[in-house]
PDB file of C-alpha atoms in Angstrom:
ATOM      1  CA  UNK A   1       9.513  -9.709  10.900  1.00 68.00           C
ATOM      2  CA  UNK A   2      11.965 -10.643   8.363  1.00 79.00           C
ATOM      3  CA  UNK A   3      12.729  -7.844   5.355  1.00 92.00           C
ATOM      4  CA  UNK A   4      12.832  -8.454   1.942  1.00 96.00           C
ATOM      5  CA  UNK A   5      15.532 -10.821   1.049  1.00 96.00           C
ATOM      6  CA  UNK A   6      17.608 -10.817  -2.208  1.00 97.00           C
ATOM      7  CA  UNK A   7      20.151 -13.810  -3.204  1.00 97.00           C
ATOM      8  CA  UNK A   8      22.450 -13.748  -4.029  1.00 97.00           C
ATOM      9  CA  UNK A   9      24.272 -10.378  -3.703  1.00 95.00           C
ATOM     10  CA  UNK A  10      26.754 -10.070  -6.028  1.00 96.00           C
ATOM     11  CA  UNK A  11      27.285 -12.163  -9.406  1.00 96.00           C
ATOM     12  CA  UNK A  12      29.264 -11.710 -12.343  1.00 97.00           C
ATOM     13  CA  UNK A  13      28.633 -13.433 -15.183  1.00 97.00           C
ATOM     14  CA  UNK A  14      29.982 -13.462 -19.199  1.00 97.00           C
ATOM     15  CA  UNK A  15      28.108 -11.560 -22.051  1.00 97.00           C
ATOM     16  CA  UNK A  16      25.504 -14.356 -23.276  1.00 97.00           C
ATOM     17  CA  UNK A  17      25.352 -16.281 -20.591  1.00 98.00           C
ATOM     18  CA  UNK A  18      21.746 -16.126 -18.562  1.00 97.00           C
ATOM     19  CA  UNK A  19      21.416 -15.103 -14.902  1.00 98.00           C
ATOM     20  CA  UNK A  20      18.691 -16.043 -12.102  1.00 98.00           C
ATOM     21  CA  UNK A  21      18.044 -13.837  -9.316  1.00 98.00           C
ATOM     22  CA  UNK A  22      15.702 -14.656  -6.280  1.00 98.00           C
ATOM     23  CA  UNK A  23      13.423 -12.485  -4.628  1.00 98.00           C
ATOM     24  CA  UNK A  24      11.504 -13.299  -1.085  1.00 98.00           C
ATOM     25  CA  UNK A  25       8.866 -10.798   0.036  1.00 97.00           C
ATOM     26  CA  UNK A  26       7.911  -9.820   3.622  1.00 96.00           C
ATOM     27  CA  UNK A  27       5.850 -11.999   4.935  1.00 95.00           C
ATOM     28  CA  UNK A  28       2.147 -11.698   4.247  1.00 93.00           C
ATOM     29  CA  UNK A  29       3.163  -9.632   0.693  1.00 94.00           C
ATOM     30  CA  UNK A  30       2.233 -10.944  -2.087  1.00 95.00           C
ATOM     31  CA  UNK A  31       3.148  -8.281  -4.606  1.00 94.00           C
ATOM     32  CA  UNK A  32       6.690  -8.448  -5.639  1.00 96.00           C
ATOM     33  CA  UNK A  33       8.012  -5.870  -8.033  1.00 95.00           C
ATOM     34  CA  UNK A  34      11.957  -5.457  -9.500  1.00 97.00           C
ATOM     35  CA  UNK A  35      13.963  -2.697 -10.477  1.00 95.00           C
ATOM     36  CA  UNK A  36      17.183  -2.064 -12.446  1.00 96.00           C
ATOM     37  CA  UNK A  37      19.329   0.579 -10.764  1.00 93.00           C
ATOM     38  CA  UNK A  38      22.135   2.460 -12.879  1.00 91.00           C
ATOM     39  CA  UNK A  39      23.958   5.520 -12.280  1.00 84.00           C
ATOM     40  CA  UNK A  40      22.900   6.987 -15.790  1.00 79.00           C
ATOM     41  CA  UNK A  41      19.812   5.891 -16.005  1.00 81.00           C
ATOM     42  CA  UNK A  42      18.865   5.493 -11.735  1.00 84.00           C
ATOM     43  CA  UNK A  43      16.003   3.268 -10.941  1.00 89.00           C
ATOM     44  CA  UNK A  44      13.979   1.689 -13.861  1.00 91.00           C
ATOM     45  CA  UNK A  45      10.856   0.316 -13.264  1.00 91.00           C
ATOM     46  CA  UNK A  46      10.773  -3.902 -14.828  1.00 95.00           C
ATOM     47  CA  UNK A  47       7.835  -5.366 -13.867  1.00 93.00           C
ATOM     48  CA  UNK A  48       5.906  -6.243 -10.872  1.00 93.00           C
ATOM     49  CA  UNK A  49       3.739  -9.432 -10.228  1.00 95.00           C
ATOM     50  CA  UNK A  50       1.090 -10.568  -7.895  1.00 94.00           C
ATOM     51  CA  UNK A  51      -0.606 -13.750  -7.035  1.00 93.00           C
ATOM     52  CA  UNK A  52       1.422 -15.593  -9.818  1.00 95.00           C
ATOM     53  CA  UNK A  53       0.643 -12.912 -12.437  1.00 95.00           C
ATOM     54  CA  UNK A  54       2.361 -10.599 -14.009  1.00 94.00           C
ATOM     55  CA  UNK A  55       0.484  -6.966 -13.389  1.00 89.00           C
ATOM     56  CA  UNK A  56       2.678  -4.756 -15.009  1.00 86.00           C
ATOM     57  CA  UNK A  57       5.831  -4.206 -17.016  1.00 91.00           C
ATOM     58  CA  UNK A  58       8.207  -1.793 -17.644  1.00 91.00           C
ATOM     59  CA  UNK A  59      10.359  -0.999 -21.260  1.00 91.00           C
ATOM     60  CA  UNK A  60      12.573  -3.552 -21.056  1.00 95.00           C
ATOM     61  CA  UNK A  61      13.881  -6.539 -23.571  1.00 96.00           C
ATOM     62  CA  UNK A  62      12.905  -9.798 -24.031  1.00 95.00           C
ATOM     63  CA  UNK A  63      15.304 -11.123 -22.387  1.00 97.00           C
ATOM     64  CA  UNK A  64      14.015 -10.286 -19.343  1.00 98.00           C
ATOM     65  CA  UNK A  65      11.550 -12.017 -17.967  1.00 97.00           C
ATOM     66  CA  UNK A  66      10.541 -13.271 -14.147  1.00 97.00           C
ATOM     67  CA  UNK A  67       7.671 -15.354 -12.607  1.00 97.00           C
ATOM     68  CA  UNK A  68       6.244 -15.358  -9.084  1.00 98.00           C
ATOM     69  CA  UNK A  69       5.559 -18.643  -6.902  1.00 97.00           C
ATOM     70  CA  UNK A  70       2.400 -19.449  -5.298  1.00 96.00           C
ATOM     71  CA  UNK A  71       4.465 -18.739  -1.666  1.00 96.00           C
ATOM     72  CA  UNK A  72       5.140 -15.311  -3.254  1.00 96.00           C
ATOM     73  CA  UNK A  73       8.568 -15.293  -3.738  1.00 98.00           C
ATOM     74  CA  UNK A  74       9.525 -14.253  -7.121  1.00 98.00           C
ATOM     75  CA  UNK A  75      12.676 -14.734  -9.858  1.00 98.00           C
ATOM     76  CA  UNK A  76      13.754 -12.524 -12.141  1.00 98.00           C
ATOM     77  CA  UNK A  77      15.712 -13.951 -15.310  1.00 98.00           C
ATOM     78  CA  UNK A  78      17.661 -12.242 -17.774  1.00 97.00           C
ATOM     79  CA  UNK A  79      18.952 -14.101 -20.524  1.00 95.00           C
ATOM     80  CA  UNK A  80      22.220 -13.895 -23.723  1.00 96.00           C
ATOM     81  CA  UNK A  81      23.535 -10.942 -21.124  1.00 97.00           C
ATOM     82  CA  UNK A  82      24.883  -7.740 -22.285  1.00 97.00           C
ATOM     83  CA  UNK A  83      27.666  -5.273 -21.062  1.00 96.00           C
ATOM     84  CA  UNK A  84      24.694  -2.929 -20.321  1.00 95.00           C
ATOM     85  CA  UNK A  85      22.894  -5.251 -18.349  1.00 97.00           C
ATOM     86  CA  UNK A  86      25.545  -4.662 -15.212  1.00 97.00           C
ATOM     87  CA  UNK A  87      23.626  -3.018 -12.327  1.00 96.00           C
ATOM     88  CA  UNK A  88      22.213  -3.340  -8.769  1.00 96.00           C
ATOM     89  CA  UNK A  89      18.233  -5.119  -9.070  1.00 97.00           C
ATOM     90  CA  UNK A  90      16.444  -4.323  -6.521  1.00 96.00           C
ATOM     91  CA  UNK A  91      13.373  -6.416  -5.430  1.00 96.00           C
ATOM     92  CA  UNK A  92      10.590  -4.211  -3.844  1.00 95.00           C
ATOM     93  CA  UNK A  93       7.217  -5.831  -1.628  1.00 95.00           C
ATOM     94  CA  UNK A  94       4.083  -4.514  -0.855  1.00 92.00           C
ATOM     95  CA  UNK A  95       0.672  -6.323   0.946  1.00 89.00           C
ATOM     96  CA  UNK A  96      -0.770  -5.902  -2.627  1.00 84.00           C
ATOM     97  CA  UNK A  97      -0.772  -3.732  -5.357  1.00 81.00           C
ATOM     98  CA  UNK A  98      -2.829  -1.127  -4.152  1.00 77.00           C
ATOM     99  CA  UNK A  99      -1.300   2.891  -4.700  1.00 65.00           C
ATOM    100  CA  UNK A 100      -1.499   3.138  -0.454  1.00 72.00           C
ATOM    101  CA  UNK A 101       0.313   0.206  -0.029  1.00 79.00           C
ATOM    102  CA  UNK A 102       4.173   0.995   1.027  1.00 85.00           C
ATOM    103  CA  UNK A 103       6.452  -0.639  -1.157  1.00 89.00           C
ATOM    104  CA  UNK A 104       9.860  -1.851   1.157  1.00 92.00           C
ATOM    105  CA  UNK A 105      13.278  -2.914  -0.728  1.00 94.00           C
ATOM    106  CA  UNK A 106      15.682  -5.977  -0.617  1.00 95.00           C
ATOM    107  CA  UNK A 107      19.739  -4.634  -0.498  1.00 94.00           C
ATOM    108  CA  UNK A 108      19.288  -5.623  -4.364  1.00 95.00           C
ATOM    109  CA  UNK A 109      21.766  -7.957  -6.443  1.00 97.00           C
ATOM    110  CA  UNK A 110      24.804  -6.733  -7.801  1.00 96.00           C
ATOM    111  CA  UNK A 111      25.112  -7.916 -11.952  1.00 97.00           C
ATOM    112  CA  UNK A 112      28.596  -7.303 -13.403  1.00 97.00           C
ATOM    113  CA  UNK A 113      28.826  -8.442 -16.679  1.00 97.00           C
ATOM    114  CA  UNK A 114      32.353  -8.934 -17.956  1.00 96.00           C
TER     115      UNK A 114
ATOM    116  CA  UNK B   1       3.977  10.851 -19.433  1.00 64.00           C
ATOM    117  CA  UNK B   2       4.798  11.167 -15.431  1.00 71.00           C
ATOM    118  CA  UNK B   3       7.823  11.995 -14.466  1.00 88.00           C
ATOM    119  CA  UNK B   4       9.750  12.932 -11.311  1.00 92.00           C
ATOM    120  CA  UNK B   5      12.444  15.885 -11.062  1.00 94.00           C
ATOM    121  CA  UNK B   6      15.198  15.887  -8.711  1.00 94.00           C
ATOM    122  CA  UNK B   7      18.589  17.843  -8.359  1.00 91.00           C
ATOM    123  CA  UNK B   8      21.501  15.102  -8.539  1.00 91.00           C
ATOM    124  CA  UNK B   9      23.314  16.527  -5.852  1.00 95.00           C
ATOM    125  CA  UNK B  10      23.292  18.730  -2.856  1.00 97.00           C
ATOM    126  CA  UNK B  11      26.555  19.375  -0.474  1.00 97.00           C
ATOM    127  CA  UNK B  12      25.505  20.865   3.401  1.00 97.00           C
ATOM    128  CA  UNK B  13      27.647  21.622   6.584  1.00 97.00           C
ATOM    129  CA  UNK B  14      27.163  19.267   9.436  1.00 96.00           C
ATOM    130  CA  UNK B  15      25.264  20.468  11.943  1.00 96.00           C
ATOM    131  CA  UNK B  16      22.837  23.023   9.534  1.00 97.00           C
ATOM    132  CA  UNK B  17      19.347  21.708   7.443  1.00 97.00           C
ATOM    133  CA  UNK B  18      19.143  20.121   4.114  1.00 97.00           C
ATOM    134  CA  UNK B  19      16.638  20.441   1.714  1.00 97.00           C
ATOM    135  CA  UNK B  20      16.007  18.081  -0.942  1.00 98.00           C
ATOM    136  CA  UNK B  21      13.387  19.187  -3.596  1.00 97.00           C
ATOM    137  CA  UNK B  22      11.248  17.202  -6.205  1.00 96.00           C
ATOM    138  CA  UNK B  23       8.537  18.011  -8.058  1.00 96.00           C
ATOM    139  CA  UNK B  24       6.274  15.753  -9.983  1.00 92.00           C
ATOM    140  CA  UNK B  25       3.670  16.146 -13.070  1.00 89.00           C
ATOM    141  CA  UNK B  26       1.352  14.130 -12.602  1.00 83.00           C
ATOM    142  CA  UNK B  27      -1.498  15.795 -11.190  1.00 79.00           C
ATOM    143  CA  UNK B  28      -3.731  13.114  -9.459  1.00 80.00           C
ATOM    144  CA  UNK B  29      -0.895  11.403  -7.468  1.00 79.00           C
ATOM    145  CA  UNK B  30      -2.120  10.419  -3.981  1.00 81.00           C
ATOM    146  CA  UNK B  31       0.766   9.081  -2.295  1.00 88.00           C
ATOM    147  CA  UNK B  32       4.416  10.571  -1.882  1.00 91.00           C
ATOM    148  CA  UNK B  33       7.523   8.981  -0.514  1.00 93.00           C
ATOM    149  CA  UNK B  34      11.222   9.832   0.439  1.00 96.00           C
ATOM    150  CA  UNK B  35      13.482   6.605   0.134  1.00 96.00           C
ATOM    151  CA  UNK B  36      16.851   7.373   1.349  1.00 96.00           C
ATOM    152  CA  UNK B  37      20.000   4.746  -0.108  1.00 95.00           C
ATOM    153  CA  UNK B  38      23.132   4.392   1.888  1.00 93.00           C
ATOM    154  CA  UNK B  39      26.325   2.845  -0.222  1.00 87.00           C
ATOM    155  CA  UNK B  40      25.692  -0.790  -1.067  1.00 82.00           C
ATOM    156  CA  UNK B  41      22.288  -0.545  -0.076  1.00 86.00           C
ATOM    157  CA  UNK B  42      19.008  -0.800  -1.258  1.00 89.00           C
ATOM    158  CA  UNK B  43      16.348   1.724  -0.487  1.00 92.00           C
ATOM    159  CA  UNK B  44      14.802   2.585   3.058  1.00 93.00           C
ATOM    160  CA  UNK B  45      11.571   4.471   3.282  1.00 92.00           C
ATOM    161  CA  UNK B  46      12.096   7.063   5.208  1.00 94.00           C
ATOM    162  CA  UNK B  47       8.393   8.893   5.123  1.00 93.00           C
ATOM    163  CA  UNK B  48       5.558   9.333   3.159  1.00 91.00           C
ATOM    164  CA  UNK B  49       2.489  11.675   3.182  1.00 91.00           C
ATOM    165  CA  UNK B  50      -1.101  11.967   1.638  1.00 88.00           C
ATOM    166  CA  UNK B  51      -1.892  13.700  -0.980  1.00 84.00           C
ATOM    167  CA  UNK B  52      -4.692  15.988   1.625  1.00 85.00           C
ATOM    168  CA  UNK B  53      -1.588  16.873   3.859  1.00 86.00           C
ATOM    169  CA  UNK B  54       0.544  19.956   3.258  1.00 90.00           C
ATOM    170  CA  UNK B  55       3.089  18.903   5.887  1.00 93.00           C
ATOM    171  CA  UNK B  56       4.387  15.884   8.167  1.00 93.00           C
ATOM    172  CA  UNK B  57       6.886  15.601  10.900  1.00 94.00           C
ATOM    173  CA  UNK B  58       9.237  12.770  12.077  1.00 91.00           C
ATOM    174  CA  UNK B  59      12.014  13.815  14.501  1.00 94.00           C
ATOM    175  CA  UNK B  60      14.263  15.240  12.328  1.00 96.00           C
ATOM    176  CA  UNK B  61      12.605  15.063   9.559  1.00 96.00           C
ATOM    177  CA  UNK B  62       9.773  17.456   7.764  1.00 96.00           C
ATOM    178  CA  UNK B  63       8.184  17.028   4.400  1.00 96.00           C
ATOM    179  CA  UNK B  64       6.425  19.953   2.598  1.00 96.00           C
ATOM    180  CA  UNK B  65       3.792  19.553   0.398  1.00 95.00           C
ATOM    181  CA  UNK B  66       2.989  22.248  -2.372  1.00 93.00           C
ATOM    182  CA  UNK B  67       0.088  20.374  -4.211  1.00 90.00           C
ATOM    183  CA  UNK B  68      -0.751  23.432  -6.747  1.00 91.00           C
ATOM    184  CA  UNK B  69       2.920  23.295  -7.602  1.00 92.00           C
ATOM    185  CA  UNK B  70       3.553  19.897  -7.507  1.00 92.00           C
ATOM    186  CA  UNK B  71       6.602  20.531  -5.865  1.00 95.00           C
ATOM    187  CA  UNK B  72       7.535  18.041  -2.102  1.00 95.00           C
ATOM    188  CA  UNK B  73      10.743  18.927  -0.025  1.00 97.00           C
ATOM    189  CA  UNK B  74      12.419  16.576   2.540  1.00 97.00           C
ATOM    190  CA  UNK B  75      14.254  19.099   5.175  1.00 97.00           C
ATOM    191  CA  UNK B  76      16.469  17.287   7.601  1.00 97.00           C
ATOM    192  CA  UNK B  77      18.120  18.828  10.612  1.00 97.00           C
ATOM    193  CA  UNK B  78      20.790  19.232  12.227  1.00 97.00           C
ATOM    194  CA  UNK B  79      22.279  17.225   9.171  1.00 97.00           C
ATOM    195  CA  UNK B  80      24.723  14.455  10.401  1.00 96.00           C
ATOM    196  CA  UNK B  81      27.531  12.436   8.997  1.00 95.00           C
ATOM    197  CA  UNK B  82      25.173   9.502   8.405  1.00 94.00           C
ATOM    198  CA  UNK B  83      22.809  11.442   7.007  1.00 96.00           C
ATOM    199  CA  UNK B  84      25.354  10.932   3.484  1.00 96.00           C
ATOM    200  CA  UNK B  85      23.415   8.828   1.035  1.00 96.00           C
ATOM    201  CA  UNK B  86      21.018   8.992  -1.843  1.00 96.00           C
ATOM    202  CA  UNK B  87      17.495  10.223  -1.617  1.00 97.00           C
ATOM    203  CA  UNK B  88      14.961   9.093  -4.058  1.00 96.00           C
ATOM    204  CA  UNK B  89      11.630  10.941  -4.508  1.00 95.00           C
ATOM    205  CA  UNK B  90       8.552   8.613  -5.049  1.00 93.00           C
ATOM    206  CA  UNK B  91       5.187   8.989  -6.269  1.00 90.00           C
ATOM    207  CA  UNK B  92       1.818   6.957  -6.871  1.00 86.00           C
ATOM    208  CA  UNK B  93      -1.886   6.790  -7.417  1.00 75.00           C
ATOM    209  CA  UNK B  94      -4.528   4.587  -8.064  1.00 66.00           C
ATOM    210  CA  UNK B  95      -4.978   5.465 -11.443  1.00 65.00           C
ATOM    211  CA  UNK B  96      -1.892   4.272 -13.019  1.00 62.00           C
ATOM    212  CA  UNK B  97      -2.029   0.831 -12.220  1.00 67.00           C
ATOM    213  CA  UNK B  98      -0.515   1.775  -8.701  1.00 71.00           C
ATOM    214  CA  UNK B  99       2.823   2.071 -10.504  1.00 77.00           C
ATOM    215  CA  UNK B 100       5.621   4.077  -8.080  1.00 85.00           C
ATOM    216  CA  UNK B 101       7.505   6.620  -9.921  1.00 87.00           C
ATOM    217  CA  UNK B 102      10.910   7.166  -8.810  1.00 91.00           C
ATOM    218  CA  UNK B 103      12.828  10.255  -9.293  1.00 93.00           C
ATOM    219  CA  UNK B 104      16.652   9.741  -9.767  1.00 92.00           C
ATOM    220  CA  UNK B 105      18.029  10.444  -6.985  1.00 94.00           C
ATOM    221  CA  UNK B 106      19.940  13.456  -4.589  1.00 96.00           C
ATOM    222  CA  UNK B 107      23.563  12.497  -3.652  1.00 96.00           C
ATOM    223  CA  UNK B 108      23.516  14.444  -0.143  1.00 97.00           C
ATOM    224  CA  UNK B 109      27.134  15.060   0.862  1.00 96.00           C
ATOM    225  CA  UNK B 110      28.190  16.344   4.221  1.00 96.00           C
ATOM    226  CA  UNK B 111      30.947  18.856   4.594  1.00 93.00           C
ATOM    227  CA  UNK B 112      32.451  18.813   7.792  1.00 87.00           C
TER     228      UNK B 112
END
């Protein structure tokens, strides 16, 4: 069974430009939830979505934003990029969003924001 | 609000145990995991136990459970070379809106 897949792996982008990543769950998950990982701040929680909807959400901007197809695989958007906004995102999967359900991680996207 | 405590780092000989501690404040979690990050990587779960166990072996790996403390070790050993990465503590429960709550991470560095 294939793992959870995250494209593209690294990007670097200009401050205020806008940035699509891609997310594709294990098969059979439908909950798809993303992370931003930083060495100050280590793994912030951004928001996690299931069946289409968005279930929860962490503190973040705006300008970040994501939406989930009806095949489960989701994209996460972040638009008018910051300096700060450089880090790994990780895409995690679960069956559903149940507290027993094991979430597994994608090797994440790499952001650098020049 | 919940939070998750970890040491950032942690240096061990090759060849003797690690321990990796975390403790937690939340009470009613049910579910608690050990991710482990290699460089480049993203996370691989590497265990998890039940609430309603104190301990759980996996070759190599033991995890302790100290539920009136709220404290959960990882002990490797016979800690290797590739046993060098970044190990995240992890809770959960069903009353939170199944949110995971990650601790920040141990750097584990081998000294040879």
């Amino acid at each position: 069974k294939a793992g959870v897949t995250q494209t593209p792996r690294y990007l670097i982008k200009t401050r205020g430009q806008q940035v699509t990543l891609s997310c594709s769950p294990i098969s059979g998950h439908r909950s798809v939830s993303w992370y931003q990982q930083t060495p100050g701040q280590g793994l912030q929680f951004l928001f996690e979505y299931f069946s289409e909807t968005q279930r929860n959400k962490g503190n973040f901007p705006g300008r970040f934003s994501g939406r989930q197809f009806s095949n489960s695989r989701s994209e996460m958007n972040v638009s008018t990029l910051e300096l700060g906004d450089s880090a790994l995102y990780l895409c995690a999967s679960r069956v559903n969003p149940d507290a027993k359900n094991i979430q597994y991680f994608g090797a994440g996207t790499r952001l650098s924001v020049l | 609000g919940e939070d998750v405590e970890q040491s950032l780092f942690l240096s061990v000989r090759e060849g003797d145990s690690s321990v990796i501690n975390c403790t937690y404040t939340d009470s009613s979690s049910t579910y608690l995991y050990w991710y482990k990050q290699e460089p480049g990587a993203g996370l691989q779960l590497l265990t998890y136990i039940f609430s309603n166990m104190d301990m759980k072996q996996d070759q190599r790996l033991t995890v302790l459970l100290n539920k009136k403390d709220k404290h959960l070790s990882l002990r490797i050993a016979d800690t290797q070379t590739g046993d060098s990465a970044i190990y995240f503590c992890a809770e959960s429960n069903g009353n939170r809106d199944d949110k995971i709550i990650f601790g920040k991470g141990t750097r584990l560095h081998i000294l040879p």
